[in-house]
Coordinates of C-alpha atoms in Angstrom, one line a residue:
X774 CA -7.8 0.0 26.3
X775 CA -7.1 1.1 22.6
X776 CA -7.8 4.8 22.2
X777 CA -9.7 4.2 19.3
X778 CA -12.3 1.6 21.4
X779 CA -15.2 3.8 21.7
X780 CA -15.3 4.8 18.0
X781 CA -17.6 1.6 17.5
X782 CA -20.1 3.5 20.1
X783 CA -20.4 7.0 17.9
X784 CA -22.5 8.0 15.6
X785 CA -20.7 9.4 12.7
X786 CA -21.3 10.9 9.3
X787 CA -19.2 8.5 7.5
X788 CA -16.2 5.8 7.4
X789 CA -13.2 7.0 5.5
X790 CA -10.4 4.6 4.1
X791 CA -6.9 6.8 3.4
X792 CA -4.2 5.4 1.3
X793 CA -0.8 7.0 0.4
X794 CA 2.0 5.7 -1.8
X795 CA 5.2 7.4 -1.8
X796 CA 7.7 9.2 0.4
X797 CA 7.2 9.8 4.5
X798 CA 5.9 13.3 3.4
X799 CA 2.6 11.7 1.9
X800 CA 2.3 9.8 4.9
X801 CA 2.6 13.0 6.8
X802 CA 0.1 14.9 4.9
X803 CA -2.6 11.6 5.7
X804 CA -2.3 11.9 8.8
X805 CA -2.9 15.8 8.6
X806 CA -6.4 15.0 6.7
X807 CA -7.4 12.2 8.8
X808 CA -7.4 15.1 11.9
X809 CA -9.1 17.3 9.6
X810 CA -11.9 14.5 8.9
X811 CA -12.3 13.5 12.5
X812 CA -12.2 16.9 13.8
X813 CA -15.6 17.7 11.4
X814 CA -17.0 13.8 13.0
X815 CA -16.0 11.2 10.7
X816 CA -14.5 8.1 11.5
X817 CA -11.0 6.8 9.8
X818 CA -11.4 2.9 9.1
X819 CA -8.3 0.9 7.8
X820 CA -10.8 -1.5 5.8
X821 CA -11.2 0.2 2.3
X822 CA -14.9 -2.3 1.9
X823 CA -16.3 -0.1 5.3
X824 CA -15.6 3.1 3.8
X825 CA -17.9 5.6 2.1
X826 CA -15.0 8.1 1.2
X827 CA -11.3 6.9 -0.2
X828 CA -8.6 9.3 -0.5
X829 CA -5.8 8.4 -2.4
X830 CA -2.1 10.0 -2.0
X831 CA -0.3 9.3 -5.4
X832 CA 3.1 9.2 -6.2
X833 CA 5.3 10.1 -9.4
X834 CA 8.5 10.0 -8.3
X835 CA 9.3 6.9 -11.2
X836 CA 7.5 5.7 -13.8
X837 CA 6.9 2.6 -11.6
X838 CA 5.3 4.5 -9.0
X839 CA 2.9 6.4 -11.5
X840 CA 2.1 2.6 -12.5
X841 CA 1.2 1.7 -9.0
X842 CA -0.9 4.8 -8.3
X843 CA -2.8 3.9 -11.5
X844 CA -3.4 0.3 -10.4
X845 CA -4.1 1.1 -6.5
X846 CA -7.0 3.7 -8.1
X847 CA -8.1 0.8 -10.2
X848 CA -8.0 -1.8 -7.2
X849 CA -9.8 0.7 -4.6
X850 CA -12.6 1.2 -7.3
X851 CA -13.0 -2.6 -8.3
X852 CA -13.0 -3.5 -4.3
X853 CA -15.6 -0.8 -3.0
X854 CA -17.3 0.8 -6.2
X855 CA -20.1 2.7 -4.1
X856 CA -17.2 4.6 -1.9
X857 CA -16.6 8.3 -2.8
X858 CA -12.9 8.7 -4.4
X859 CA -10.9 11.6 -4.1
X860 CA -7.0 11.8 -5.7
X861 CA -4.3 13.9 -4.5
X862 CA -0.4 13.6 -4.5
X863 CA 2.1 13.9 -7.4
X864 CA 0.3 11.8 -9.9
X865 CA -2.5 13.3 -10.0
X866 CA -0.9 16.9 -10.0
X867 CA 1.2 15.9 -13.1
X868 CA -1.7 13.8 -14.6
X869 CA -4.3 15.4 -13.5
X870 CA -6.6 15.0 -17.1
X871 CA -5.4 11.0 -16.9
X872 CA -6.3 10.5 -13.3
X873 CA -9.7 12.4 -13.6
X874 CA -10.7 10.0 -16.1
X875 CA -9.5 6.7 -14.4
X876 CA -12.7 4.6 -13.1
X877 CA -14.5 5.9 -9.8
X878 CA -12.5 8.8 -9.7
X879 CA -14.8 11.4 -8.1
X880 CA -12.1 14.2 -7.4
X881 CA -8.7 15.7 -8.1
X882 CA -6.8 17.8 -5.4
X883 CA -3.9 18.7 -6.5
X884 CA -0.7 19.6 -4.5
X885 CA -1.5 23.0 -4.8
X886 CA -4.7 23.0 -2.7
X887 CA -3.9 20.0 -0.7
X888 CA -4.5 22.1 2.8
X889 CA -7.7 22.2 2.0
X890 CA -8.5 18.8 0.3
X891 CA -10.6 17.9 3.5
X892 CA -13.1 21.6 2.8
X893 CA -12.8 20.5 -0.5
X894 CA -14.2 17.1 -0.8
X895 CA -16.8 17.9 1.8
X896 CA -17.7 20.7 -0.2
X897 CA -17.7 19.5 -3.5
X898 CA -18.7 16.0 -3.0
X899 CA -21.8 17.5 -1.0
X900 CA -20.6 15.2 1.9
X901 CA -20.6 18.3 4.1
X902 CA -24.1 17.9 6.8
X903 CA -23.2 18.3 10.0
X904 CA -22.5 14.8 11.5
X905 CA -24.1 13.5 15.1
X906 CA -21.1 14.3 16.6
X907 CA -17.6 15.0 16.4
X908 CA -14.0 13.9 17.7
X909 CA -10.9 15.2 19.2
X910 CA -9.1 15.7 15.9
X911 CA -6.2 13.6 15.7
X912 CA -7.3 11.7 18.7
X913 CA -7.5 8.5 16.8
X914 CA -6.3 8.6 13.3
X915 CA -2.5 6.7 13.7
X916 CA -3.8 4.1 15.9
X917 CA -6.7 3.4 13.8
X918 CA -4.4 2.7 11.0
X919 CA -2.0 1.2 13.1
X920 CA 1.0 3.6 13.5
X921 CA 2.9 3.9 16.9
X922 CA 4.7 7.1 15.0
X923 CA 3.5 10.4 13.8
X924 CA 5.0 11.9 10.2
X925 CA 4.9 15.5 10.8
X926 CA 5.1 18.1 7.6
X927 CA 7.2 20.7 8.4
X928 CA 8.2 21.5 5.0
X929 CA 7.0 21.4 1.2
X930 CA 8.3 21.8 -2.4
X931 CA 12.1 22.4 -3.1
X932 CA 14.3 25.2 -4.8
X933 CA 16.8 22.8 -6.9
X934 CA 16.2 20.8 -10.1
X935 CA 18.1 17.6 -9.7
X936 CA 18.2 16.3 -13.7
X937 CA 16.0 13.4 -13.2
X938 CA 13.6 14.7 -10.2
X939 CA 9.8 15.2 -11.5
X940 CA 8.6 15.7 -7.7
X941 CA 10.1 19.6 -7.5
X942 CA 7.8 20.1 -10.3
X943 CA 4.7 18.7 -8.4
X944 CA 5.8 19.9 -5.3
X945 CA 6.4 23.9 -6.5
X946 CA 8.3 26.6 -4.2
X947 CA 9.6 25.9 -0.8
X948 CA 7.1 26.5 2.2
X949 CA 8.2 26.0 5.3
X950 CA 5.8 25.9 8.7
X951 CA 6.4 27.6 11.6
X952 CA 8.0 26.2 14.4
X953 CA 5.1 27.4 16.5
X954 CA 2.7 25.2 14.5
X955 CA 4.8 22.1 14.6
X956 CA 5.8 22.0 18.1
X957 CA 1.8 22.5 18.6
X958 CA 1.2 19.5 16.4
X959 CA 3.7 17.4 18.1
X960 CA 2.4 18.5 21.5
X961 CA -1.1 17.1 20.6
X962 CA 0.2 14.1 19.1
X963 CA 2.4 13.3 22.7
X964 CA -0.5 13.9 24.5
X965 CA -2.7 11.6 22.6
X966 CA -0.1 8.3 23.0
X967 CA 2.1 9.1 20.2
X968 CA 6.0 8.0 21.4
X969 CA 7.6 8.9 18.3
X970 CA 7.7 12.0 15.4
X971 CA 9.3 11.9 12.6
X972 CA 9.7 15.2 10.7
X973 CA 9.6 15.0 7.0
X974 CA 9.9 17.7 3.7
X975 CA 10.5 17.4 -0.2
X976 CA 14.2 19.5 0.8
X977 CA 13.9 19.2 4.6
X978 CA 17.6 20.8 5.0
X979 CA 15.9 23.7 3.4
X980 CA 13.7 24.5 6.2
X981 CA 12.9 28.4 7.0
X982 CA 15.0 29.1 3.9
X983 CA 11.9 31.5 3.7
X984 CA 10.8 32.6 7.3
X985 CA 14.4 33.4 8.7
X986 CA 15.4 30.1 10.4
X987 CA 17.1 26.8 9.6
X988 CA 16.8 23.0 11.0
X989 CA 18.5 23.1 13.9
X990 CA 16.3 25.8 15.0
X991 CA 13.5 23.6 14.3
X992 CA 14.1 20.8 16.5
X993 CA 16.2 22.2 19.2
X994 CA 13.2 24.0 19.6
X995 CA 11.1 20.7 19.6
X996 CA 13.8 19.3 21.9
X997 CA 12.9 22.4 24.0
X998 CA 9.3 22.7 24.2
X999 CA 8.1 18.9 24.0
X1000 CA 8.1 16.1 26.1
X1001 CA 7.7 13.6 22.9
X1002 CA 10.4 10.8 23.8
X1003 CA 11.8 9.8 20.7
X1004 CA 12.4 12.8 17.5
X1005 CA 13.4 11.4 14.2
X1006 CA 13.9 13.1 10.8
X1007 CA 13.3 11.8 7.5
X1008 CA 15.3 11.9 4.0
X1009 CA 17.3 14.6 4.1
X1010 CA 19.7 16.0 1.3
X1011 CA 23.5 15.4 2.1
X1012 CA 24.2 19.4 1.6
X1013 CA 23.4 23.1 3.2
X1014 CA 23.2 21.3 6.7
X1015 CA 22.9 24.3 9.6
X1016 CA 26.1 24.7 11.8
X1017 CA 25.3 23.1 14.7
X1018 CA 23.5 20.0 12.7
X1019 CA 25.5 17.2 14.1
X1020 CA 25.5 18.3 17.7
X1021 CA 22.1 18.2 17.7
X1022 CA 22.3 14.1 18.2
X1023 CA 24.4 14.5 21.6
X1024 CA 20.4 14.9 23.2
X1025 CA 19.0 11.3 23.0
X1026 CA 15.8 12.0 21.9
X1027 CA 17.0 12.4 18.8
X1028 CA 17.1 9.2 17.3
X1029 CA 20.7 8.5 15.2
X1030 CA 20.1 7.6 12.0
X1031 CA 19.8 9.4 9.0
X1032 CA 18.7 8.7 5.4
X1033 CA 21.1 10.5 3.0
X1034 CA 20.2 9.9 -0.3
X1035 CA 23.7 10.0 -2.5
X1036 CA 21.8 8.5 -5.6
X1037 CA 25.2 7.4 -7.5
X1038 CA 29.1 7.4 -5.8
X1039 CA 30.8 8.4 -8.8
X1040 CA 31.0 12.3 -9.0
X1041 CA 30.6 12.9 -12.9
X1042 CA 27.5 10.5 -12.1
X1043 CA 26.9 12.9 -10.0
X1044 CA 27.3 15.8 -11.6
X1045 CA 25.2 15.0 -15.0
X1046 CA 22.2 14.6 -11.5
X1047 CA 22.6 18.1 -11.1
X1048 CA 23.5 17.2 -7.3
X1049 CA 25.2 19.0 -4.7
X1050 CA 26.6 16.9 -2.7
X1051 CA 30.2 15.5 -4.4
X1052 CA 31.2 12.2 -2.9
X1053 CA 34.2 13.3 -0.5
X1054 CA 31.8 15.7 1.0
X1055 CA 29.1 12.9 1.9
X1056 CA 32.1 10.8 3.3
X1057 CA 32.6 13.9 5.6
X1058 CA 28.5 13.9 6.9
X1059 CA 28.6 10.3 7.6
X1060 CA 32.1 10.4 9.5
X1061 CA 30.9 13.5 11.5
X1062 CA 27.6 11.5 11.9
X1063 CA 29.4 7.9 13.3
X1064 CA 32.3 9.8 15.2
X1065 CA 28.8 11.9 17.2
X1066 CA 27.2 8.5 17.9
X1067 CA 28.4 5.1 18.2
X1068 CA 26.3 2.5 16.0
X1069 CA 24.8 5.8 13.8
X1070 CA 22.6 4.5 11.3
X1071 CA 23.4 6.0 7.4
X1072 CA 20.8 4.5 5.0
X1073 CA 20.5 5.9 1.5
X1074 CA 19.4 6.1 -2.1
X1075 CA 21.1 4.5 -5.3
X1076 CA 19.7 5.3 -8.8
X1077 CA 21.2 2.5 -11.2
X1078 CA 21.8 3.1 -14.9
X1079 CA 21.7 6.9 -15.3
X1080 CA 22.1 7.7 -18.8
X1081 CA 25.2 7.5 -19.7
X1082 CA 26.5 5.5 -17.0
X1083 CA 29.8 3.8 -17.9
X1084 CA 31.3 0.8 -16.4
X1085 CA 33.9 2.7 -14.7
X1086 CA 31.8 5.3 -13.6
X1087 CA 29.1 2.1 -12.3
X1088 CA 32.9 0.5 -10.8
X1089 CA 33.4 3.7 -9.2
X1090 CA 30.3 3.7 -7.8
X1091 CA 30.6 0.3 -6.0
X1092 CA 33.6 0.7 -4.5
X1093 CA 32.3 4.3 -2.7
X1094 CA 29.4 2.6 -1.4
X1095 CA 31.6 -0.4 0.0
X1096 CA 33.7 2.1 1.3
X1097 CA 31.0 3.7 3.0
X1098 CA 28.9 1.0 4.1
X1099 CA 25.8 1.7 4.6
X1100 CA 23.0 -0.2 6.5
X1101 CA 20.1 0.1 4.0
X1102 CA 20.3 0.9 0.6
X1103 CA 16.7 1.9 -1.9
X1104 CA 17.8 1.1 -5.0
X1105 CA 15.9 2.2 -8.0
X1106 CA 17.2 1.5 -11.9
X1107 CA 16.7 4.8 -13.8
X1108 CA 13.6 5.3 -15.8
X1109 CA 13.0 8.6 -17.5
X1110 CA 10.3 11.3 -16.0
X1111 CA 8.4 13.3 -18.8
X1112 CA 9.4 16.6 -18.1
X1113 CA 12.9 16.4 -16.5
X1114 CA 16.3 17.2 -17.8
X1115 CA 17.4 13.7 -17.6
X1116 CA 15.0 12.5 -20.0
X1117 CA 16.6 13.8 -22.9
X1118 CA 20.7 12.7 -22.1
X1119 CA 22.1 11.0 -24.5
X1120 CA 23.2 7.3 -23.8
X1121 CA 20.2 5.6 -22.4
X1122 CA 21.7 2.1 -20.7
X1123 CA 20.0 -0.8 -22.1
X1124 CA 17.8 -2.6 -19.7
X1125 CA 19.7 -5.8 -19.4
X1126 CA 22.8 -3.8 -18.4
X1127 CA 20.5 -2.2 -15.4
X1128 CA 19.1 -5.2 -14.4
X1129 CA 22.3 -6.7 -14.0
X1130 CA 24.0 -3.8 -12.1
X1131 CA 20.8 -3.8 -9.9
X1132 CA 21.3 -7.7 -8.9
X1133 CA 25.1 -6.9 -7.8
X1134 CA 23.8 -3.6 -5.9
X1135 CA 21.0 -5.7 -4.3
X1136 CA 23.8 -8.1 -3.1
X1137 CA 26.1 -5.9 -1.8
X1138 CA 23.5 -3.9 0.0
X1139 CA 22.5 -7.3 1.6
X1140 CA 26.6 -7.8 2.6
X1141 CA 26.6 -4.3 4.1
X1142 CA 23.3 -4.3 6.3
X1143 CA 24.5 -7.9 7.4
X1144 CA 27.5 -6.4 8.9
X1145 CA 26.0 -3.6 10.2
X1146 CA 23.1 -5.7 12.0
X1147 CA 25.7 -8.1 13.6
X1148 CA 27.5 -4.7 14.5
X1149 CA 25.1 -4.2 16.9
X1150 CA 24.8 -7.7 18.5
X1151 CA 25.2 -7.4 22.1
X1152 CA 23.6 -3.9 23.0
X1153 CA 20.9 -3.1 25.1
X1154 CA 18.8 -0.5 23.1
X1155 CA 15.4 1.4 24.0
X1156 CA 13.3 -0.2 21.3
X1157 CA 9.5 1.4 20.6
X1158 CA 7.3 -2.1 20.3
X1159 CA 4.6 -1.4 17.4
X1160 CA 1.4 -3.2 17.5
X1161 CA 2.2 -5.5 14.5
X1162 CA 2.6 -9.0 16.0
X1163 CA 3.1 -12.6 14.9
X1164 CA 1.3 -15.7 17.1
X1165 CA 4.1 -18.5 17.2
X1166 CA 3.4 -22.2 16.9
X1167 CA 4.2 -22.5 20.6
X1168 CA 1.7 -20.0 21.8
X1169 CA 4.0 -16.9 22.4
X1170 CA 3.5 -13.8 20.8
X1171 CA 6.0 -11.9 18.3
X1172 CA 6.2 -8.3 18.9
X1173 CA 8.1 -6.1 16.7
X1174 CA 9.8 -2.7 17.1
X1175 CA 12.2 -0.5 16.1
X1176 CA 16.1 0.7 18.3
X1177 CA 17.1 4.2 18.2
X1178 CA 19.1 4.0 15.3
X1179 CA 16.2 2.1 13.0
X1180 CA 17.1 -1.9 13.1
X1181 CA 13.8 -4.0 13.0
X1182 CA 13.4 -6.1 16.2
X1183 CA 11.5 -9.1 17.4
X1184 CA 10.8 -10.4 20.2
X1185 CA 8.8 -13.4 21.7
X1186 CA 6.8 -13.0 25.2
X1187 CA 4.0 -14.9 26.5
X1188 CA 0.3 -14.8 24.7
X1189 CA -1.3 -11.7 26.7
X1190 CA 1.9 -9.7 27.5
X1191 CA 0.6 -6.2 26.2
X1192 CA 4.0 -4.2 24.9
X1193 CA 2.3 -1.8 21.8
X1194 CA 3.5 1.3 22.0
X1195 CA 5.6 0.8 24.7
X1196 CA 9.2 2.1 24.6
X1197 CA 10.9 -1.0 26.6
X1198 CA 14.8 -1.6 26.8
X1199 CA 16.1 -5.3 25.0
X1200 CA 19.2 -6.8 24.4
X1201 CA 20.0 -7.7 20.7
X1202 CA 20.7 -11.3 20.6
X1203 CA 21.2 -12.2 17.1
X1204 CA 20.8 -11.5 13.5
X1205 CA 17.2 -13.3 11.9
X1206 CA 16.0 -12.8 8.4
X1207 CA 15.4 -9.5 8.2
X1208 CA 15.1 -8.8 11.3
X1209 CA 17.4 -8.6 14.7
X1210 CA 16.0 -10.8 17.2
X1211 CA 16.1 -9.7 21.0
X1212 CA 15.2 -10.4 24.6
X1213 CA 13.3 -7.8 27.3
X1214 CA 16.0 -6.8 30.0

């Protein structure tokens, strides 16, 4: 039976629809709301029409995503025009005047008081009567929105000012939780079905920069003190890695693959970024990472045409990421942030000229996760089955899932063979669009 079954049989308050754009860290601060909102009675519903509350993460991280937040605000309202809406995330922190005025908005949280963005809207929405009755918190939030995997906050805001990064603005000072309180979380996640946790921050290698401890503290602890089978991390900055980072992986609950974003591989690129990381000291973290782990998974970020981007510099860059090889790229073609250093280098690069070096990125990103999916051809792998499926033609279901180090698989089995949320070993067979296609063993 689906955990969430009996939801249909309560009588609750209200039906609220969450939305989030953005990074893994906005997904991790929904599902930290849609607790809250259960734990006071209220039901989550993944159909914005049923709701009578929306909340809407934003994102600013480009100029693009401020777009989209803008238009998803505009769609929700346009959609369901009677449901309560209440805005939070980076747009809304750096906007806030602009969002407050966009259609149906009803509320604006901003980062600073997201903790209590559910007392809030209660509060000031007068949406606060005590409902019929209330929930376990957290008991059916993920599943309700279908997630097999829990995003777990362990870590806000960030101490650097990389030139063209607008979400250490909205984010503020670091804050970092403490390990008590995540290993609790993670606990209560487990022992409501949850097979996976991913822990995510703005600078997640800065964690207990402020409460005298590091990473590796942090999850050999959650190593320690949960029984969660599978532990993954999210984006995490190539530099100030704990001793001991890389050892960590030798436990296999912690999934190998890491998302390291090196944003350009030419190092006065680099260093007009404001990053830390110089490219022969990335080449060291992914070495240490493949020669820990066979078949480690480095997937990373690539900002293309960064003022004042030459073609040798942009030459440069291509051959390091050949060289590298990595087996998913994000690429994203610079547009300037109001409010960051960046904005105002000289040299902008002409649009055509981005477009252009985005196409050949786009194409060699495609070459190197091609080889790195046929890479893995052949192995058995523990893959967690999510409840997304496809029904095939020929009656047989499609089930799709994720392998330690984060390769999308499929795989067929009869209509009425149940494997959501089950972690079940497969062979990989062979390299499908997109996907890797495999086999139950």
């Amino acid at each position: 039976m689906r955990l969430n079954s009996h939801l249909h049989f309560l009588n609750l308050d209200m039906q609220i629809h969450l939305k989030t754009l953005g990074c893994r860290l906005n997904e991790a601060e929904l599902e930290t709301w849609a607790q809250a909102f259960q734990a006071k009675g209220h039901a989550i519903t993944r159909h914005v029409h049923e709701a009578q509350l929306v909340v809407v993460n934003s994102c600013a991280v480009t100029q693009d995503a401020v777009k989209k937040s803008k238009q998803l605000i505009r769609r929700i309202h346009r959609d369901n025009p009677q449901a309560k809406l209440v805005v939070s995330g980076c747009y809304a922190t750096l906007n806030e005047t602009e969002a407050a005025q966009l259609m149906g908005v009803d509320l604006i949280v901003g980062n600073q008081d997201k903790n209590q963005l559910v007392e809030k809207t209660l509060a000031e929405l007068n949406l606060d009567s005590m409902p019929a009755m209330s929930t376990e918190p957290g008991e059916v939030s993920l599943f309700s929105r279908g997630r097999q995997r829990a995003f777990i906050k362990v870590q806000d805001g960030c101490r650097y000012r990389c030139t063209f990064c607008i979400v250490t603005v909205a984010r503020g000072e670091e804050r970092s939780r403490s390990i008590q309180e995540v290993v609790d979380e993670i606990n209560s996640l487990h022992a409501q079905g949850i097979q996976e946790a991913v822990i995510t921050g703005v600078h997640l290698g800065g964690y207990g920069s402020e409460i005298d401890s590091n990473l590796v503290e942090l999850i050999q602890a959650i190593l320690q003190q949960t029984d969660i089978p599978r532990l993954r991390m999210g984006s995490l900055e190539p530099w100030e890695l704990p001793d001991g980072f890389f050892a960590l992986f030798k436990n296999s609950r912690l999934m190998p693959h890491l998302h390291l974003p090196l944003q350009s591989g030419s190092d006065s690129v680099l260093r007009r970024m404001a990053r830390r990381c110089k490219t022969e000291e990335f080449a060291q973290l992914v070495n240490q990472a493949r020669a820990t782990i066979p078949g480690f998974n480095v997937t990373t970020d690539i900002i293309v045409g960064f003022p004042g981007e030459t073609e040798e510099e942009w030459q440069e860059s291509i051959e390091y990421i050949t060289k590298i090889g990595f087996g998913h790229i994000h690429i994203f073609s610079y547009s300037p942030r109001e409010g960051t250093k960046a904005a105002s280098l000289p040299q902008p690069i002409e649009n055509e000229v981005k477009r252009r070096r985005s196409r050949e990125l786009h194409e060699l990103a495609e070459t190197l996760k091609q080889r790195f999916l046929a890479e893995n051809i052949g192995r058995e792998d523990w893959v967690l089955w999510e409840g997304q499926t496809e029904t095939l033609p020929d009656g047989q279901v499609r089930y799709f899932g994720y392998t330690p180090n984060y390769l999308r698989v499929a795989c067929d089995v009869a209509a009425g063979e149940q494997l959501e949320n089950q972690i079940l070993p497969a062979r990989l067979t062979q390299v499908e669009t997109g996907v890797i296609g495999a086999v139950l063993v």
